[in-house]
Amino acid sequence: MPPRSTSPAPAPAPEQVTTPTPENAPPSAVPAGRTRTGDVTVRSEREQKKVVRRGFRHVAKAVREQPGMFTLAVLGSSLYGAMTVASAYVIGGITERLVLPSFERGSVTAGALWLATLAILGVAVLKIVGIIGRRLFAGIMSFRLQAEYRRRVTGQYLRLPLSWHQRHPTGQLLSNANSDVEASWFFVAPLPFACGAIVMVVITVVALFLTDPLLAVVGLVVFPLVFLANAVYSQVMSPRMARAQQLRAEVSEIAHESFDAALVVKTLGREAAETERFGVRADELRDGLVAVGRVRGLFDPMMEALPNLGTLAVLLVGADQVATGSTNAGDLVSIAYLFTLLALPIRAIGWVLADLPRALAGYDRVAPVLAAEGETPHGPDAAAGGPTGAGVGVRAVDFGHTDADGRTNRVLHGVTFDVEAGRTVAVVGPTGSGKSTLAGLLVRLVDPHSGEVLLDGVDVRSLREGEVSTQAAFVAQGTFLFDDTVRGNITLGADIGDDEVHAALRVAAAEDFVDRLPEGLDTRVGERGASLSGGQRQRLALARAVVRRPRLLVMDDATSAVDPSVEARILDALRSTDQPATVVVVAYRQATISLADEVVWIDRGRLVARGSHAELLAQVPGYARLVQAYQPPDAVTAAEPEPAGAQA
Amino acid sequence: MTAVAEPATGLTERPTETATATLRRGLRMMPEFRRGLPATFALALLATAGRVVVPIAVQQTLDRGLGAAGGPDIPLVRELVAVCALVVLVTAVAVYRMNVRLFRTTETALANLRVRAFRHVHDLSVLHQQGERRGNLVSRVTSDVDQLSVFMQWGGVLGLVSLGQLVVATVVMAVYSWQLTLLVLVCFIPLGFAVKWFAKRLAAVYGVVRERVGDVLAAVGESVVGAPTVRAYGIRGRTAARIDAAIDRHYRASVQAQKTTAGVYVSGEFVAAVANAAVVVVGVLLGIGGQISAGTLIAFLFLVTLFVAPVQTASEVLNEAQNAVAGFRRVLDVLDTEPDVQDPVDGRALPEGPLGVRFSHVVFRYAPGARPALDDVDLEIAPRTRVAVVGETGSGKTTFAKLLTRLMDPSSGRVLVGGVPLAEIAFASLRERVVMVPQDGFLFDASVADNVRYGKPGMTDAHVAAAFDELGLGDWVEGLTDGVATAVGQRGESLSAGERQLVAVARAYVADPDLLVLDEATSAVDPATEARLTRALDTLTSGRTTITIAHRLSTAERADEVLVVDAGRVVQRGTHAELVDAPGVYAGLHASWRRSSGAARTPA
Ligand SMILES: Nc1ncnc2c1ncn2[C@@H]1O[C@H](COP(=O)(O)OP(=O)(O)OP(=O)(O)O)[C@@H](O)[C@H]1O
Ligand SMILES: Nc1ncnc2c1ncn2[C@@H]1O[C@H](COP(=O)(O)OP(=O)(O)OP(=O)(O)O)[C@@H](O)[C@H]1O
Ligand SMILES: [Mg+2]
Ligand SMILES: [Mg+2]
C-alpha cells in the first residue's frame, strides 16, 4: 500500500537553468501513509506552531542517519549546480572567442571547433556525473532510510508484547511499517538537490553583491518572502495533512478488515453494505486530499511566481538606477540574468519544504511505535534443562487483559498449581473461563500481573531470551500457518531433517495427506494455510510442536478437528520415552482427559478444583455436566445439564 | 465447470500490455475524470502559455529594453515589467485554479475507482480472493490508486506544459534558422528511441517494485497476525530475517528503478550537449558561408536551451508514467478479473418456504487437473430435515458446504436449492435465505451486538440480547463487561475462541435463514454450552433445513439424516440408528468418538 514507494525523485528537477521557467511541478501533495493516529492524534496548538522547527529537526535526522549518501548526493548536486553555471559561461565564452571572431574573419580552424565541442561535451559529462550523483545517491539515501525504518518498525513489532499488539489493529501496523515510513522520508529525494542548490544560491548571491549591492538587496527580498510563504503553508498544511494521513489509515484498515472478513461478507450477502462503509471513508479521504490539494495548489504557483516577481522588481528598480546613472545597463542585464538562475534553487528548496508537513505527519505515526516500551524483559538464567520433562509451577497468578482505553478485564484470579516433571495435566473449564489465557502464561506469551510462573522452579521472567521456547512447545487454539512450504511450517527454519519431519507428521496423522499434496513437503500452503482443510492445518500445527521434542508441551484445545486416536498417539509419543515430556492439555474429551494424570478445573478465572477425573466427576457438578454433556441421558447419572449459566 | 477456467489462481494479469493501452482502458473506467475536463484544459493551456511567455518576456525586456541599440529604453522597460508582472500573476492564478480543478476531478475519479475495485474484490469468488494475498488486495485499493493520483495531478499537466513549450520553442527556432532547427531535431531523434527503450525497461522494473511492496506487506502482516506463534516458537530471528529479506528485495528493486531513471536523464543531458555542440559547429560553418548572422546564432543557442528543457521534462513524465501505469494496471487487473461465481442477470428468487437441496453428479477440483475434492456427489436433501455431514479431516465437508452455498461453482454437475439451479438464483435471495457459519468465523472490530446484527442491520441491542436469550446464551452475554455492547477487538480477539463462535452462530441465527449451514460452528465451545445451544437451535430452526458439519458426532446422533463423506465421495447416508451398526466408515468414526467422549464414563 505504499504509494510511490518507487518513484524516483518526486520532483524531477529541471536540469536547465538558463530559463526561469518552472518545468516541473513537484508531484507530491501526495500520499502515503495512513494509519489511524491512534497514538498521536491531533497535536496541540503549541506543537502546531513548531511545525517548521520540527521539520528542520526532521531534516537533520535524515542527514545524521545517512551522512555518507547525503554527502555524495550533495557533492553531485553541487557539481551539477556549478556545471549549470559553467555551461552558461562556456556558451558565453564560445560566443566571444569563437562565434564572433570567426564570423568577422569569415573563417574558422578545425581546432577551434573541436575545442568548443570538447568544452560543451566536457561540461556536459561533468554535469552528467553530477546528475548521477544527485539522483542516484539521493534516491539511495531515501530508500535506505525507508528500509532502515521499516526494519526498525518491524523489529519493534517482533519485540513488543502481545498486549501491545492487541491494542493496535493490523491494518494500522501495516501502514506504519509501509506508507508512514515512506511518507517520513519521501522528502529526502529532492533534499540534496536543494542543498546543492544552496551552492548555486551562494555563488549567485556573491556575484550579485559584487555587481550591485543595492539591487542585490532588492532582489533578495524574495528569500524572506519564500520563507514566510512556507511558514504559513506549513501551518495551514499540517493539520490537513495529518487528517489526510489518518483517513488513509482508516481506508486501509477498512479494506484490510473487510477483505479478511470476505467469507462472512459473502455468506451474509453484505457486499453492498461493506462497499458503502468503505465508500464513506473513501469519500472523506477524497475530501481530505482535495483540501490538501487546495493548499498545495496555491503554494506551488506562488513558489513559481516569487522568483519571477523578484527578477521583475530588480528590473524595475534597476531601470530607475540606470536612468539616474547609478548603475549601467550591462550590470543590470547580468543581475537580471543571475536572478533567473536563482529561480531553480528556490523552487528546489520549496519542494523540500512543501513535503515536510507530510513527512512529519508520517513520522508522527512511526515514532510512537519506535518509542513503545514494554519489551518482554529477559533474565540471565538458563533453564535447568535436562532430559526429563520440565516442571511447571503456577503461583498465585492474576491476569487481566487491558483494552485500548486502559480498562482491565480481570481474567485469572490467584491461580496456583504445580505440574511435576513428566506428568500430564488436563485443563478443563467452560467457554471463556480463562484456559487459553492460562496456557499462554505457561509459555510466556504474556506475563502475569502478579504471581509467578515457574519452569523447573525458575521464574520464566528470569530466563534468558529464547529459553522458554526451546523448552516448551505450544499448540494454539487457532492454528496459524505461514505462507511457506509444509516443511517450512514444521521446521520453522530450525535444522531438522526430513526423517524427523516425516516422523512428526506420522504422529500427527498428517503424513498421508501431505504425501498426497502435489509437491509433498515442498507444497506451499498459501496465506495462513488457505489451501488446506481446517483439520489438516491443525495437524501441521501439531506436527510442528511434536517435531521439537519439547520438555513441556502445551496444547490449547488443538485437537478439535483431529481424531481422538491421533491425540492419544501424540501423547503416547511424548510420554512413552524414558524421559516423558510434561504435557498441559486444554481439552473437553473424556478420552483426552482420562489420559491425564490430573485434571485442573477452571471456572470464571479461578482454579476451583483439581484431582483425578473420577474425583472431579464425583465432587464438581459443573465438571460432570461439562464432560458428560454428550452422553446419552441414560448414561449420565450426574446432574442433568440445565440451561442456565454458561459459566456455571 | 462452466465459466471457471482456472479456479485456484489469482487475478487476471496483463503484464505485457502497453502503457497507452492501460491508460485507455483505465480512462474508460473513470468517466468522472473526463467531466469538466475542457475547462481544466483551457486553464492548463493558459498556464502553459504563461509559463512559456514568462521566460521569453523577461528575455525580451533584457534584450530590447536594456540592450536596446540606442541605450536603455527605461519607459519600455517599465511597460514590459508591468506586462510581465501581469502575465506572471495571471499564470499563477490559472495554475492555482487548474490545480484545484485537477485535484478535485482526479480525487473524485480515483475515489470512485477505489470503491469500485473494493466492491469487485468482494464480488470475486473465495478462490480468487484466496489466490491473492490480503496485503496485495489492500494495496490495490489503496497505494496503487495513490500512485495514480500523484501522476495524474502533475504528470499529465506537466506533459502538456512541456509540449506547449516544445512547440513554441520549435516555431521560434525555425523562425531564426530552419537549418539549425532541423539539426536540433535530428540530434533529438535518438533520444526518442532511447526514451522508448527506457520506458519499456522502467515498466518492467516498476512492475517488480510494486510486487515487492506486496511481498513486504505480506511478510509484515504475517508476523503481526502470527505474533503468538512467532513468540511461542522463539522464531523472532527467523521472522525478522524473512521480513528483512523482503524489505531488502524491495530496496534493491527501488534502487534498480532509480538507476534506470537516472539513465533517462543522463541520455537526455548528453543529447542536449551534442545538440549544442552541433549547433555551434554547424552554426559557425553556416555563418562563415554567410547563411546566418552572428546574432541569429547567439539567439539560437539560447533557444536551444528552451527546447531542451521541455524535452527532458517530457521524457521524465513519460518515465514517471510507467510507474503510475504499473500501479494502475494492478487496480485494473482487479476490475478486469471476471468473478467466476456471478450473480445471475435476472436471477430468480428462491421459492417460499423450507428449502431442499439437490446435488446432481457434482465434481469439484480446486485446481485444474488436481484430485477432485468432491467426486460425483449425487444426492437429495428433503426440506425441513436436519442433516449432519461427517467424515475424516480433508474428506471434503467444507467443500460440500461451499458448493451448497454457492461460494464456489462445481467443476461439473450442478447444485439445486429449492428446485432452482444455484447458478440461476439471485444473490439477494440466496444470501438472505441460505446462510453458512464458516469454520473460522470472523468477527469485526465492533461490539458483540454490531457483529450479531451484521446480517440484519436495524436490530436494536435489546433484540440482540433477546436473541442470545433464545439461544440459551443470555447468561453468557450478561457476564461480559458491557453485555452486548462489549467490544470484541480486532478479528474478535478480545473474546475467547469459543465465545467468538457463539457470536458467529448468533449472527447466523438472527439472519433467519431457511437453510442454515454450520461448518464446525461450535467446535471450540464447551460441550455443556454446545449441547444447550444446539438444543435451542434445534427448536428454533425446526421447520427449516439445517446442515451441520461436526467432528463431535453428538450432532449426527440427533440428526434426521447423516451424510458420510470419505475422500470426496458420499459413501453412506441414513439415520444414525441405521448407520451406527452397519459396517462402514460411520461405524468406525462413531465408535472412535464414543470411546473418546465417554471412555471414562463414571457414574457419580
Ligand atoms: N484480549 C482480550 N481482551 C479482553 N478480554 C479478553 C481478551 N482475551 C480474552 N479475554 C476474555 O478473557 C476470558 C478468558 O478468555 P480465554 O481465551 O482464556 O478463555 P478460554 O477458557 O480459553 O475459552 P475457550 O474455551 O472459548 O477457548 C474471556 O471471557 C474473554 O472474553
Ligand atoms: N483452497 C484450496 N485449494 C486447494 N486445495 C484445497 C483448498 N481447500 C481445501 N483443499 C483440499 O480439498 C480437500 C477437502 O478439503 P475440505 O476443506 O473440504 O475438507 P474438510 O472435510 O472440511 O476437512 P476438515 O474436517 O479438516 O475441515 C482437502 O484435501 C484439502 O487439502
Ligand atoms: Mg481458549
Ligand atoms: Mg472443513
Coordinates of C-alpha atoms in Angstrom, one line a residue, chain A residues 1-10 12-16 18-27 29-32 34 80 91 94-95 98-100 102-103 106-108 113 116-117 120-121 124 127-128 131-132 134-136 139-140 143-144 146-147 150-151 154 157-162 165-166 168-170 173-174 177-178 248 251-252 254-272 274-275 277-279 282-283 285-286 289-290 293-294 296-298 300-301 304-305 308-309 311-312 315-316 319-320 322-323 329 332-333 336-337 340 375 407 409 429-432 445 465 469 472-475 477 480-484 488 492-493 516 527-528 530 533-537 539 541 544-545 548 557 560-561 563-564 588-592 594 613-614 617-618 625-632 635 637-638 641-647, chain B residues 51-52 54-55 58 61-62 66-67 72 74 77-78 81 84-85 88-89 91-92 95-97 99-100 103-104 107-108 111-112 114-115 118-119 121-126 129-130 132-135 137-139 141-144 146-147 149-150 153-154 158 161-162 165 206 209-210 213 216-218 220-236 238-240 242-244 247-248 250-251 254-255 257-259 261-262 265-266 269-270 272-274 276-277 280-281 283-285 287-288 292-294 297-298 301-302 305-306 308-310 312-313 316 320 323 371 392-394 402 407 427 431 434-436 438-445 454-455 457 472-473 475-476 481-482 490-491 493 496-499 502 507-508 511 520 523-532 535 551-552 554 557 589 592-604:
Chain A
M1 CA 0.0 0.0 0.0
P2 CA 2.8 2.2 -0.4
P3 CA 2.2 5.0 -2.7
R4 CA 5.1 6.0 -4.8
S5 CA 7.4 3.7 -3.0
T6 CA 9.3 3.7 -6.1
S7 CA 9.0 6.7 -8.0
P8 CA 12.3 8.5 -8.4
A9 CA 12.8 11.9 -7.0
P10 CA 9.4 13.3 -6.5
P12 CA 12.2 15.7 -11.4
A13 CA 14.2 18.9 -11.1
P14 CA 14.6 20.8 -14.2
E15 CA 18.1 20.3 -15.5
Q16 CA 18.3 23.5 -17.3
T18 CA 19.0 29.3 -18.2
T19 CA 15.3 29.6 -18.3
P20 CA 13.4 30.5 -15.3
T21 CA 10.5 28.5 -16.5
P22 CA 9.5 26.0 -13.9
E23 CA 9.3 22.9 -15.9
N24 CA 8.4 20.6 -13.1
A25 CA 5.8 20.6 -10.6
P26 CA 6.6 18.6 -7.6
P27 CA 4.2 15.7 -7.5
A29 CA 0.8 16.7 -2.4
V30 CA 0.5 13.1 -2.2
P31 CA 0.2 10.4 -0.2
A32 CA 1.5 7.6 1.6
R34 CA -2.2 6.0 6.5
Y80 CA 25.6 19.8 -11.1
I91 CA 28.3 29.3 -24.2
I94 CA 32.2 30.3 -27.2
T95 CA 30.2 33.3 -28.4
L98 CA 34.7 31.5 -31.4
V99 CA 31.5 32.8 -32.9
L100 CA 32.1 36.5 -33.1
S102 CA 35.1 33.6 -36.9
F103 CA 32.1 35.4 -38.2
G106 CA 34.9 34.6 -42.3
S107 CA 36.9 31.5 -41.4
V108 CA 37.4 29.1 -38.6
L113 CA 35.6 23.9 -33.4
A116 CA 34.3 24.3 -28.5
T117 CA 32.8 20.9 -28.9
I120 CA 30.5 21.7 -24.3
L121 CA 30.7 18.0 -24.0
A124 CA 28.0 18.0 -20.1
K127 CA 27.0 17.6 -15.3
I128 CA 26.1 14.0 -16.0
I131 CA 23.1 14.2 -12.1
I132 CA 24.1 10.6 -11.4
R134 CA 22.4 13.6 -7.1
R135 CA 19.7 11.4 -8.5
L136 CA 21.2 8.0 -7.6
G139 CA 17.4 8.0 -4.2
I140 CA 19.5 5.5 -2.4
F143 CA 15.3 4.2 0.0
R144 CA 17.9 3.3 2.7
Q146 CA 12.9 3.8 4.3
A147 CA 14.4 0.3 4.5
R150 CA 10.9 -0.4 8.1
R151 CA 13.4 -2.8 9.8
T154 CA 9.0 -4.4 12.2
Y157 CA 6.6 -5.5 16.2
L158 CA 8.5 -8.6 16.9
R159 CA 9.9 -7.2 20.2
L160 CA 6.7 -5.7 21.7
P161 CA 4.5 -7.8 23.9
L162 CA 1.3 -9.3 22.7
H165 CA -0.4 -6.0 19.5
Q166 CA -3.9 -6.4 20.8
H168 CA -3.2 -2.0 17.6
P169 CA -5.2 -3.0 14.5
T170 CA -3.3 -5.0 11.9
L173 CA 0.6 -1.7 11.9
L174 CA 0.9 -2.4 8.2
A177 CA 5.6 -0.1 8.5
N178 CA 4.9 0.9 5.0
R248 CA -5.7 7.0 4.5
V251 CA -9.4 3.5 4.4
S252 CA -6.7 0.9 4.5
I254 CA -11.4 -1.0 6.5
A255 CA -10.1 -2.6 3.4
H256 CA -7.9 -4.9 5.4
E257 CA -10.6 -5.9 7.8
S258 CA -13.2 -6.3 5.1
F259 CA -11.1 -8.5 2.9
D260 CA -10.2 -10.5 6.0
A261 CA -13.9 -11.0 6.5
A262 CA -14.6 -11.8 2.9
L263 CA -16.2 -15.1 3.7
V264 CA -18.6 -13.7 6.2
V265 CA -19.4 -10.8 3.9
K266 CA -20.3 -13.2 1.2
T267 CA -22.2 -15.7 3.3
L268 CA -24.4 -12.9 4.6
G269 CA -24.6 -11.1 1.3
R270 CA -23.3 -7.9 2.8
E271 CA -21.1 -6.8 -0.2
A272 CA -23.1 -3.6 -0.8
E274 CA -19.3 -3.1 3.1
T275 CA -18.8 -1.1 -0.1
R277 CA -18.8 1.6 4.6
F278 CA -15.6 1.8 2.6
G279 CA -17.1 4.4 0.3
A282 CA -13.0 6.9 0.6
D283 CA -15.1 9.9 0.1
L285 CA -10.3 10.8 2.1
R286 CA -11.2 12.3 -1.2
L289 CA -7.0 15.2 -0.3
V290 CA -8.8 17.9 -2.1
G293 CA -4.7 19.9 -2.9
R294 CA -6.1 23.4 -2.4
R296 CA -0.7 22.8 -2.3
G297 CA -2.3 24.1 -5.5
L298 CA -1.8 27.6 -4.1
D300 CA 3.1 25.8 -5.9
P301 CA 2.3 28.7 -8.3
E304 CA 6.9 29.7 -9.1
A305 CA 5.9 33.3 -9.2
N308 CA 9.9 35.8 -11.4
L309 CA 8.5 38.7 -9.5
T311 CA 13.5 39.4 -11.2
L312 CA 11.0 41.9 -12.3
L315 CA 14.5 45.2 -13.4
L316 CA 12.1 48.0 -12.3
A319 CA 15.9 50.6 -14.7
D320 CA 15.5 53.7 -12.5
V322 CA 20.2 53.1 -15.0
A323 CA 18.1 56.2 -15.7
A329 CA 22.8 48.7 -18.3
L332 CA 21.6 45.3 -14.8
V333 CA 21.5 42.7 -17.5
A336 CA 18.7 40.0 -14.0
Y337 CA 20.3 37.0 -15.6
T340 CA 16.8 33.9 -13.3
E375 CA 9.7 -5.3 25.6
R407 CA -9.7 -0.8 31.2
N409 CA -10.8 -7.2 32.2
G429 CA -13.3 -25.3 32.0
P430 CA -16.3 -23.8 30.3
T431 CA -16.0 -21.5 27.4
G432 CA -14.4 -18.2 28.3
L445 CA 3.1 -15.3 25.7
E465 CA 15.6 -15.0 25.8
S469 CA 10.6 -21.6 23.5
A472 CA 8.3 -25.7 25.6
A473 CA 6.1 -26.1 22.5
F474 CA 2.7 -24.5 22.3
V475 CA -0.1 -25.5 20.0
Q477 CA -6.3 -22.9 19.8
F480 CA -1.5 -20.3 12.3
L481 CA 0.4 -21.4 9.3
F482 CA 2.9 -19.3 7.5
D483 CA 2.8 -18.7 3.7
D484 CA 5.6 -21.2 3.3
G488 CA 9.0 -24.7 6.5
L492 CA 10.2 -23.1 11.2
G493 CA 13.8 -22.7 10.0
R516 CA -0.9 -36.7 -1.5
E527 CA -1.5 -17.5 3.2
R528 CA -2.5 -18.8 6.6
A530 CA -5.6 -21.4 2.9
S533 CA -8.8 -28.0 5.3
G534 CA -9.2 -26.9 8.9
G535 CA -8.2 -30.3 10.3
Q536 CA -5.2 -30.5 8.0
R537 CA -4.0 -27.2 9.3
R539 CA -2.4 -31.5 12.2
A541 CA 0.5 -27.3 13.9
R544 CA 5.3 -28.5 14.4
A545 CA 5.2 -29.0 18.1
R548 CA 10.7 -30.2 18.5
D557 CA -7.8 -27.3 22.5
S560 CA -11.0 -30.3 18.0
A561 CA -10.8 -31.5 14.4
D563 CA -9.5 -37.9 15.6
P564 CA -9.1 -38.7 19.3
Y588 CA -13.1 -31.4 26.7
R589 CA -13.0 -35.0 25.6
Q590 CA -13.1 -37.6 28.2
A591 CA -10.6 -39.7 26.2
T592 CA -8.1 -37.0 26.4
S594 CA -8.6 -39.7 31.0
H613 CA -11.1 -37.2 36.6
A614 CA -13.1 -39.5 38.8
L617 CA -16.7 -36.0 38.4
A618 CA -17.9 -37.0 41.7
R625 CA -22.1 -31.6 33.4
L626 CA -19.5 -30.4 31.0
V627 CA -17.6 -33.6 30.3
Q628 CA -20.7 -35.8 30.2
A629 CA -22.8 -33.5 28.0
Y630 CA -22.6 -35.9 25.1
Q631 CA -23.5 -39.0 26.9
P632 CA -26.9 -40.5 26.2
A635 CA -25.6 -43.0 31.0
T637 CA -26.0 -40.0 36.4
A638 CA -24.6 -36.8 37.4
P641 CA -27.4 -30.2 32.2
E642 CA -29.8 -27.4 32.8
P643 CA -30.0 -24.5 30.5
A644 CA -28.7 -21.9 32.9
G645 CA -25.3 -20.2 33.3
A646 CA -22.9 -21.0 30.6
Q647 CA -20.2 -20.2 33.0
Chain B
R51 CA 4.9 29.6 -18.4
V52 CA 6.2 29.8 -22.0
V54 CA 7.3 34.5 -18.9
P55 CA 10.9 33.5 -19.7
V58 CA 11.9 38.5 -19.3
T61 CA 12.8 43.0 -21.5
L62 CA 16.5 42.5 -21.1
L66 CA 18.1 47.4 -21.6
G67 CA 20.1 46.2 -24.5
P72 CA 18.5 51.5 -22.3
I74 CA 13.6 52.9 -19.5
V77 CA 11.4 48.5 -19.5
R78 CA 8.7 49.7 -17.1
V81 CA 7.9 44.8 -16.5
C84 CA 5.4 40.6 -17.4
A85 CA 4.1 41.0 -13.8
V88 CA 3.1 36.1 -14.0
L89 CA 0.1 36.8 -11.9
T91 CA -0.3 32.5 -14.9
A92 CA -0.2 31.9 -11.1
V95 CA -2.2 27.4 -12.3
Y96 CA -3.9 27.6 -9.0
R97 CA -7.4 27.2 -10.5
N99 CA -4.6 22.6 -9.7
V100 CA -7.7 22.8 -7.7
F103 CA -7.2 17.7 -7.6
R104 CA -11.0 17.7 -7.4
E107 CA -9.5 12.6 -6.5
T108 CA -13.2 12.1 -7.3
A111 CA -12.2 7.6 -5.1
N112 CA -14.8 6.1 -7.3
R114 CA -11.1 2.7 -5.4
V115 CA -14.6 1.9 -4.3
F118 CA -13.1 -2.7 -3.5
R119 CA -16.5 -3.9 -4.5
V121 CA -12.8 -7.8 -4.7
H122 CA -15.8 -8.8 -2.8
D123 CA -17.5 -9.9 -5.9
L124 CA -14.7 -12.3 -6.7
S125 CA -15.1 -15.8 -5.6
V126 CA -13.5 -17.1 -2.4
Q129 CA -9.7 -13.9 -3.0
Q130 CA -7.5 -16.7 -1.5
E132 CA -4.2 -13.3 -3.7
R133 CA -2.5 -12.2 -0.5
R134 CA -4.6 -9.9 1.5
G135 CA -1.8 -7.3 1.7
L137 CA -5.5 -6.9 -2.3
V138 CA -5.4 -4.0 0.1
S139 CA -2.6 -2.3 -1.7
V141 CA -7.4 -0.3 -3.5
T142 CA -5.0 2.0 -1.6
S143 CA -1.5 2.7 -2.6
D144 CA -1.8 1.7 -6.2
D146 CA -2.5 6.8 -4.7
Q147 CA 0.3 6.2 -7.2
S149 CA -3.3 10.3 -8.2
V150 CA 0.3 11.5 -8.0
Q153 CA -2.1 15.6 -10.8
W154 CA 1.2 16.7 -12.1
L158 CA 3.5 18.8 -16.9
V161 CA 3.2 22.3 -20.5
S162 CA 6.3 20.7 -21.9
Q165 CA 6.9 24.9 -24.7
Y206 CA 8.4 -0.6 -11.6
V209 CA 8.9 -2.8 -7.3
R210 CA 5.1 -2.8 -6.9
V213 CA 5.8 -3.9 -1.9
V216 CA 6.9 -6.6 2.3
L217 CA 3.3 -6.2 3.3
A218 CA 2.6 -9.9 3.3
V220 CA 4.9 -7.9 7.9
G221 CA 1.3 -8.9 8.0
E222 CA 2.2 -12.5 8.7
S223 CA 4.4 -11.5 11.6
V224 CA 1.7 -9.3 13.1
V225 CA -1.2 -11.8 12.7
G226 CA 1.0 -14.7 13.7
A227 CA 2.6 -12.9 16.6
P228 CA 1.7 -15.5 19.2
T229 CA 3.2 -18.3 17.0
V230 CA 6.3 -16.3 16.5
R231 CA 6.7 -15.8 20.2
A232 CA 5.8 -19.3 21.3
Y233 CA 8.3 -20.9 18.9
G234 CA 11.0 -18.3 19.6
I235 CA 11.4 -17.6 15.9
R236 CA 11.8 -13.9 16.2
R238 CA 13.9 -16.1 11.6
T239 CA 10.8 -14.0 11.2
A240 CA 12.9 -10.8 11.3
R242 CA 12.2 -13.1 6.4
I243 CA 10.9 -9.5 6.8
D244 CA 14.3 -8.0 6.3
I247 CA 12.5 -5.2 2.7
D248 CA 15.9 -5.7 1.2
H250 CA 12.1 -4.0 -2.2
Y251 CA 15.1 -1.7 -1.6
S254 CA 13.8 0.6 -5.9
V255 CA 17.4 1.3 -6.5
A257 CA 14.4 1.6 -10.8
Q258 CA 16.3 4.7 -9.7
K259 CA 19.3 3.7 -11.8
T261 CA 15.5 6.8 -14.4
A262 CA 19.0 8.3 -13.9
Y265 CA 18.2 11.8 -17.6
V266 CA 21.8 11.2 -18.5
E269 CA 21.6 15.6 -20.9
F270 CA 24.0 14.0 -23.3
A272 CA 21.3 18.2 -25.3
A273 CA 25.1 18.7 -25.2
V274 CA 25.6 17.1 -28.5
N276 CA 24.5 22.3 -28.5
A277 CA 27.9 21.4 -29.9
V280 CA 27.9 25.7 -32.5
V281 CA 29.9 23.8 -35.2
G283 CA 26.2 27.4 -37.0
V284 CA 29.8 28.7 -37.3
L285 CA 30.2 26.9 -40.6
G287 CA 27.9 31.7 -40.6
I288 CA 31.2 31.6 -42.5
I292 CA 23.2 33.2 -40.9
S293 CA 24.4 36.1 -38.8
A294 CA 26.2 36.0 -35.5
L297 CA 23.4 32.0 -33.9
I298 CA 23.7 33.5 -30.4
L301 CA 22.0 29.0 -28.7
F302 CA 19.6 30.4 -26.1
T305 CA 18.1 25.6 -24.1
L306 CA 14.4 26.4 -24.2
V308 CA 16.0 21.0 -24.4
A309 CA 14.3 21.6 -21.0
P310 CA 10.8 20.6 -22.0
Q312 CA 13.8 16.4 -20.8
T313 CA 10.7 17.1 -18.7
E316 CA 10.8 12.3 -17.4
E320 CA 7.0 8.5 -14.3
N323 CA 5.4 3.9 -12.5
R371 CA -7.5 -34.7 -7.5
E392 CA -12.4 -37.5 8.2
T393 CA -10.3 -34.4 8.0
G394 CA -9.9 -33.3 4.5
K402 CA -19.2 -24.1 0.0
L407 CA -19.2 -19.7 -2.7
F427 CA -27.6 -13.4 -4.8
R431 CA -27.8 -14.9 0.7
V434 CA -29.2 -19.6 2.8
V435 CA -26.6 -18.8 5.4
M436 CA -23.5 -20.6 6.4
P438 CA -17.9 -20.9 8.3
Q439 CA -15.2 -22.9 10.0
D440 CA -13.3 -19.8 11.0
G441 CA -16.0 -17.3 11.9
F442 CA -14.7 -13.8 11.6
L443 CA -15.8 -11.0 13.9
F444 CA -15.4 -7.3 13.1
D445 CA -13.7 -4.9 15.4
Y454 CA -24.3 -7.7 10.8
G455 CA -26.7 -9.7 8.6
P457 CA -28.9 -4.2 10.4
G472 CA -29.7 -20.1 25.8
L473 CA -26.7 -17.7 25.9
D475 CA -26.2 -15.6 30.9
W476 CA -23.0 -15.6 29.0
T481 CA -18.1 -6.5 30.8
D482 CA -20.6 -4.4 28.8
Q490 CA -9.9 -6.9 16.0
R491 CA -10.9 -10.2 14.5
E493 CA -9.6 -11.5 19.6
S496 CA -12.2 -16.4 23.8
A497 CA -12.3 -18.8 20.8
G498 CA -15.5 -20.4 22.0
E499 CA -17.1 -17.1 22.7
L502 CA -21.2 -18.2 20.0
R507 CA -25.2 -13.8 13.8
A508 CA -26.4 -16.5 11.5
A511 CA -30.3 -13.6 9.8
E520 CA -17.8 -26.7 12.7
S523 CA -16.1 -26.8 17.6
A524 CA -14.4 -24.7 20.3
V525 CA -17.4 -24.3 22.6
D526 CA -17.5 -26.4 25.7
P527 CA -19.8 -29.5 25.5
A528 CA -22.3 -28.3 28.0
T529 CA -22.8 -25.0 26.3
E530 CA -22.8 -26.6 22.9
A531 CA -25.4 -29.1 23.9
R532 CA -27.6 -26.4 25.3
R535 CA -30.9 -28.0 21.6
H551 CA -16.4 -33.7 14.4
R552 CA -18.4 -34.1 17.5
S554 CA -23.4 -35.9 19.0
E557 CA -26.9 -38.8 16.7
L589 CA -16.0 -42.8 13.2
S592 CA -14.0 -43.8 18.0
W593 CA -15.9 -40.7 19.0
R594 CA -17.9 -42.6 21.6
R595 CA -14.8 -44.0 23.0
S596 CA -13.2 -40.6 23.3
S597 CA -16.2 -38.8 24.8
G598 CA -17.4 -41.5 27.0
A599 CA -14.4 -43.5 27.8
A600 CA -14.3 -42.6 31.4
R601 CA -18.0 -42.9 32.0
T602 CA -18.1 -42.9 35.7
P603 CA -21.4 -42.7 37.4
A604 CA -21.1 -40.5 40.4

